[in-house]
mmCIF file with all atom_site columns, C-alpha atoms in Angstrom:
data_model
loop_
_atom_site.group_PDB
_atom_site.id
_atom_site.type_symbol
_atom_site.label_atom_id
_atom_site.label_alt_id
_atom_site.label_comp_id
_atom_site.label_asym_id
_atom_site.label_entity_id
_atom_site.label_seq_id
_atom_site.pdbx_PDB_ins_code
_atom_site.Cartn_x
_atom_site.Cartn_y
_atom_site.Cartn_z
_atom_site.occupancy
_atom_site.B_iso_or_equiv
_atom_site.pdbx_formal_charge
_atom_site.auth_seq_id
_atom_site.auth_comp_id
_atom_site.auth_asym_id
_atom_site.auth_atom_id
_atom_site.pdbx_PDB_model_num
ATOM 1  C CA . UNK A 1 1  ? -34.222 -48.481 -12.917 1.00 0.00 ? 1  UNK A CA 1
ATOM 2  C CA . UNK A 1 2  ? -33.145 -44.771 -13.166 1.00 0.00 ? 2  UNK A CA 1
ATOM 3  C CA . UNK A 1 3  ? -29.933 -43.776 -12.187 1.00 0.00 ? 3  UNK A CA 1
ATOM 4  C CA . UNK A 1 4  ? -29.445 -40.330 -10.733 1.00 0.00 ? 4  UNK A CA 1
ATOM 5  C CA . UNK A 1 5  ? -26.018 -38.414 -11.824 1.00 0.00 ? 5  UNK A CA 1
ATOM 6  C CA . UNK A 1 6  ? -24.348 -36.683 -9.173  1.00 0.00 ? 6  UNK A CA 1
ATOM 7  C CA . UNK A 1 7  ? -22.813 -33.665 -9.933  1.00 0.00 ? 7  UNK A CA 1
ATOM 8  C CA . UNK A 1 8  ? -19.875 -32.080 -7.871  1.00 0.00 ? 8  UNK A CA 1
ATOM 9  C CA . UNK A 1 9  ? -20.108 -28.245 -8.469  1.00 0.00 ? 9  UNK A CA 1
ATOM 10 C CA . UNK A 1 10 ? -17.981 -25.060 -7.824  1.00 0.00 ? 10 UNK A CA 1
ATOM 11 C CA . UNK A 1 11 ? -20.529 -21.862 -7.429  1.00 0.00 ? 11 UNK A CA 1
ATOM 12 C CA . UNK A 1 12 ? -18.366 -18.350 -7.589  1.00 0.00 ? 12 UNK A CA 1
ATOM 13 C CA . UNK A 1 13 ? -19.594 -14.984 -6.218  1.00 0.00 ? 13 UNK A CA 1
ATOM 14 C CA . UNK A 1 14 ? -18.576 -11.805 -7.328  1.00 0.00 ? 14 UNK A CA 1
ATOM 15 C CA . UNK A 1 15 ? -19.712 -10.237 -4.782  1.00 0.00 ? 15 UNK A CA 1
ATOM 16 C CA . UNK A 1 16 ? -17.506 -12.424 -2.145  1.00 0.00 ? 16 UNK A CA 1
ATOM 17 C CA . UNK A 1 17 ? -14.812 -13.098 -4.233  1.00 0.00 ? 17 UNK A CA 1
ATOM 18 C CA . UNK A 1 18 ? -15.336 -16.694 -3.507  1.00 0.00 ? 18 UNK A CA 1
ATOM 19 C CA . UNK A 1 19 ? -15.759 -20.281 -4.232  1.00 0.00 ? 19 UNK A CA 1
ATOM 20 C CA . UNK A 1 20 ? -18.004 -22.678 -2.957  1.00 0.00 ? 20 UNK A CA 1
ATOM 21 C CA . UNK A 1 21 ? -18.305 -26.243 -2.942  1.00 0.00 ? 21 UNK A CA 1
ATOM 22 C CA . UNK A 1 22 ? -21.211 -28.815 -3.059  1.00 0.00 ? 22 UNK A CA 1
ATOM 23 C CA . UNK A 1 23 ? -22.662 -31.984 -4.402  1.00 0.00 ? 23 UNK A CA 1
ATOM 24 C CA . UNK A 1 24 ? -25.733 -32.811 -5.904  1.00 0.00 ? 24 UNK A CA 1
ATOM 25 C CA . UNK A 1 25 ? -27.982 -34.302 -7.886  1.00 0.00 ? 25 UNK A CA 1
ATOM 26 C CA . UNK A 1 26 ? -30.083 -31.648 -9.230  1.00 0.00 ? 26 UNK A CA 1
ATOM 27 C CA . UNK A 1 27 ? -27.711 -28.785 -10.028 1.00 0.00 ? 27 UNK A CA 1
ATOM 28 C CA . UNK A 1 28 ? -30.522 -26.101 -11.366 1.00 0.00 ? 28 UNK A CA 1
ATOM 29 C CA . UNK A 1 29 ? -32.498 -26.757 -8.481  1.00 0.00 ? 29 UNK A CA 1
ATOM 30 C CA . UNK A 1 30 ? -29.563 -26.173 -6.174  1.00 0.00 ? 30 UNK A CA 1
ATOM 31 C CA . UNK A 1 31 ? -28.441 -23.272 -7.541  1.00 0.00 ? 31 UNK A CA 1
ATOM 32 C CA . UNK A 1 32 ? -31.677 -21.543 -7.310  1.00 0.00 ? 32 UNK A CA 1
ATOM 33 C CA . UNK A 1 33 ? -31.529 -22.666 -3.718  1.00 0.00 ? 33 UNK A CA 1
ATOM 34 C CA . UNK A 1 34 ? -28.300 -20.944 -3.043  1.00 0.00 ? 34 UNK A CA 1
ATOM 35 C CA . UNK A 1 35 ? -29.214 -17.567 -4.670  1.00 0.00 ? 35 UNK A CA 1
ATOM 36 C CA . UNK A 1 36 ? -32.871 -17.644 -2.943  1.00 0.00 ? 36 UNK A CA 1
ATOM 37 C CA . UNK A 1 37 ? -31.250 -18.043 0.654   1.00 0.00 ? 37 UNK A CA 1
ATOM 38 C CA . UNK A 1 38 ? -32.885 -21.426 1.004   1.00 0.00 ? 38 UNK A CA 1
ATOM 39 C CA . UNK A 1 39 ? -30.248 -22.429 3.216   1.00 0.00 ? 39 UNK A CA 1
ATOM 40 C CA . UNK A 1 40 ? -30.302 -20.642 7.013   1.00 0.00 ? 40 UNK A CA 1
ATOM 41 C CA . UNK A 1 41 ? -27.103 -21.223 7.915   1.00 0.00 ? 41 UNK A CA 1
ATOM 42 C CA . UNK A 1 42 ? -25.421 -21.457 4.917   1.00 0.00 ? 42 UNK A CA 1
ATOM 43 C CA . UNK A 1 43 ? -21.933 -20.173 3.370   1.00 0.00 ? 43 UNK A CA 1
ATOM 44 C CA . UNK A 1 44 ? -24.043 -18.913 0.588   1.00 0.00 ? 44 UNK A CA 1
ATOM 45 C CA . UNK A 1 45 ? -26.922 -17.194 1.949   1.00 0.00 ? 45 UNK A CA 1
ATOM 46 C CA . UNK A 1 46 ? -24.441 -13.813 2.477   1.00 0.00 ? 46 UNK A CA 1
ATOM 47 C CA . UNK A 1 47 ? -25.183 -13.237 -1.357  1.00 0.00 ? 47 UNK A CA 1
ATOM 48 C CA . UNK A 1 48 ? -27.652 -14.069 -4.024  1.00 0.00 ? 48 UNK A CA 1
ATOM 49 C CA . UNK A 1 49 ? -25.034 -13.920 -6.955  1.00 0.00 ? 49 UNK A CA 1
ATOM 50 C CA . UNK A 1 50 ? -23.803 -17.217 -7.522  1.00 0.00 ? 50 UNK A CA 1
ATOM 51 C CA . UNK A 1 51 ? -23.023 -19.016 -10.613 1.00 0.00 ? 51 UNK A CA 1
ATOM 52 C CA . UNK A 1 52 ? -21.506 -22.056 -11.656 1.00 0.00 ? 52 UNK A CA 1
ATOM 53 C CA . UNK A 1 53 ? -18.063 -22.027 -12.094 1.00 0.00 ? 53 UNK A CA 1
ATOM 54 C CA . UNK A 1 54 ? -17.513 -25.486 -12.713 1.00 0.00 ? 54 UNK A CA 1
ATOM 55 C CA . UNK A 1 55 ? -19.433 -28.478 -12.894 1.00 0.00 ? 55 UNK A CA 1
ATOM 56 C CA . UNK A 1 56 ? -18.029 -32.497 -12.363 1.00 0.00 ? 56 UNK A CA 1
ATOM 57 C CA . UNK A 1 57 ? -20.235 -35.196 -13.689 1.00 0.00 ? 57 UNK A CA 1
ATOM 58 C CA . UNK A 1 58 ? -20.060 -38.125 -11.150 1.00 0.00 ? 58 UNK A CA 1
ATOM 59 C CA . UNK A 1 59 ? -20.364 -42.357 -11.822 1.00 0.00 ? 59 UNK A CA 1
ATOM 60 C CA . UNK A 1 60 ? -21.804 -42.154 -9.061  1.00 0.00 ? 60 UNK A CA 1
ATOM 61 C CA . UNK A 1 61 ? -23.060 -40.739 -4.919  1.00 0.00 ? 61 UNK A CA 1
ATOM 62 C CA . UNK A 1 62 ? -19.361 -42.148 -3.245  1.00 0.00 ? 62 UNK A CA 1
ATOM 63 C CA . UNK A 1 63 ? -17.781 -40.798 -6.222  1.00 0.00 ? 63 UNK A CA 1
ATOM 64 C CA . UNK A 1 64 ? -18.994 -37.291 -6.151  1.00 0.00 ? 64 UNK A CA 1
ATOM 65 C CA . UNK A 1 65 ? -18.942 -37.613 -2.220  1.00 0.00 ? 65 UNK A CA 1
ATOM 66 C CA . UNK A 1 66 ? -14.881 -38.282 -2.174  1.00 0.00 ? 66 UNK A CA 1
ATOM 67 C CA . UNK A 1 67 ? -14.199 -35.757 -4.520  1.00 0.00 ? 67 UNK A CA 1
ATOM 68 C CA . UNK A 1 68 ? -16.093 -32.720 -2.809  1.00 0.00 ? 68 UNK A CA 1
ATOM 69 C CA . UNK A 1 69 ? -14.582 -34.119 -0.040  1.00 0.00 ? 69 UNK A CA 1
ATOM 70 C CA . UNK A 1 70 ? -11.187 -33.749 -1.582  1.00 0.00 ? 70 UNK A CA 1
ATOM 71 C CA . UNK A 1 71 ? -11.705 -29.915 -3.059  1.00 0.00 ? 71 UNK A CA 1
ATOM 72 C CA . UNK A 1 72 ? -12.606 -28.772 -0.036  1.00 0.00 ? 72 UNK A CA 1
ATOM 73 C CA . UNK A 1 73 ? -9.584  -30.473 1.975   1.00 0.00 ? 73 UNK A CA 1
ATOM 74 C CA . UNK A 1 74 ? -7.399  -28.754 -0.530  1.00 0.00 ? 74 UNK A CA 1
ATOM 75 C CA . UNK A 1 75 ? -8.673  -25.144 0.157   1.00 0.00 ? 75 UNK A CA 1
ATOM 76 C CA . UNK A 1 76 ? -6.992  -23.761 -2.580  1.00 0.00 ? 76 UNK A CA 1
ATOM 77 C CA . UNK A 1 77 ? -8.165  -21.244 -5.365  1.00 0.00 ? 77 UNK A CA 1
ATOM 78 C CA . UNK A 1 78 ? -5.075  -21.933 -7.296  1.00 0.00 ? 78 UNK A CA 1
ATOM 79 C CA . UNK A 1 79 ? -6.473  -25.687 -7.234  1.00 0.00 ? 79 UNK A CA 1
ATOM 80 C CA . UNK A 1 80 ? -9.959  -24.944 -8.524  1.00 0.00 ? 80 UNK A CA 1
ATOM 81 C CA . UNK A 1 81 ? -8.608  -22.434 -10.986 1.00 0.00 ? 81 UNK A CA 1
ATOM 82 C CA . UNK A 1 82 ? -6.277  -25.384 -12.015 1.00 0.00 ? 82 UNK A CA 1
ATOM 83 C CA . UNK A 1 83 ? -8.952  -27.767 -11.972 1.00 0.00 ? 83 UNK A CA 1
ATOM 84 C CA . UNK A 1 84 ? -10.717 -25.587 -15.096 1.00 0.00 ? 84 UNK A CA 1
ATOM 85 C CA . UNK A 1 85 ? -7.333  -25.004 -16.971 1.00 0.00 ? 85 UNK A CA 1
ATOM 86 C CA . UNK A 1 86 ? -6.445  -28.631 -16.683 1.00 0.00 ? 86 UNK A CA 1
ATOM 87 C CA . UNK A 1 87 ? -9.440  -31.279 -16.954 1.00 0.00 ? 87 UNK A CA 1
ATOM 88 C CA . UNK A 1 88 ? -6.796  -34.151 -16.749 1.00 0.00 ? 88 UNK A CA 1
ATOM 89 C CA . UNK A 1 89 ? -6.713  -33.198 -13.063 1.00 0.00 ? 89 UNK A CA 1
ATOM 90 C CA . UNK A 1 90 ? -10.316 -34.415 -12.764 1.00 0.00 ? 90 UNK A CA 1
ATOM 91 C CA . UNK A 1 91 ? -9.919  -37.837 -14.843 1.00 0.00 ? 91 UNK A CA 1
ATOM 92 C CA . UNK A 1 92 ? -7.196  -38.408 -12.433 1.00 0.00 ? 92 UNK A CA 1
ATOM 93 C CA . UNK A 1 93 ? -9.975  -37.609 -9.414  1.00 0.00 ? 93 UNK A CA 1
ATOM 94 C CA . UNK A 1 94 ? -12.364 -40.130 -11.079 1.00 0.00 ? 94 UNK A CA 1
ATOM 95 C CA . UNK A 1 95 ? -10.448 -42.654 -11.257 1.00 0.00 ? 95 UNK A CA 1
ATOM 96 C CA . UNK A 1 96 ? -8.990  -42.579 -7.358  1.00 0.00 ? 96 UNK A CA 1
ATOM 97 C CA . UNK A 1 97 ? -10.517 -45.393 -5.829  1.00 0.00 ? 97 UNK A CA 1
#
């Protein structure tokens, strides 16, 4: 049996001074996605310059789900900058039940 590993992920555009948020389990294939203006009505199709910012390995789908779920409740770039500066912040994510 092969296990897939979800990946939470935090794209930045310099462009749009922004973060965004998604889940997946392919990560390379979903960046592409996002820069290529895969997605119609996407956030991300206003630019084609995203990169990862961050990247969360996931045990699991209803792990990575909760969590993306979470960073994007917060709405906070203090929170995601944090979030680099301060991995113990996501240990303490992971382990949330």
């Amino acid at each position: 049996m092969v296990f897939e590993k979800y990946i939470v992920y935090i794209l930045y555009s310099d462009y749009l001074n922004r973060f965004y948020i998604g889940m997946t389990a392919d990560f390379e294939n979903r960046l592409k996605q996002h820069n290529s203006g895969f997605y119609d009505n996407s956030y991300t199709k206003r630019t084609n310059d995203w990169k990862e910012y961050l990247l969360i390995e996931c045990d699991n789908k209803s792990q990575s789900l909760k969590i993306e779920k979470h960073l994007k409740k917060m709405k906070s770039v203090t929170y995601i900058k944090n979030l680099k500066e301060y991995p113990e912040i996501i240990l303490k994510l992971k382990e949330k039940p």
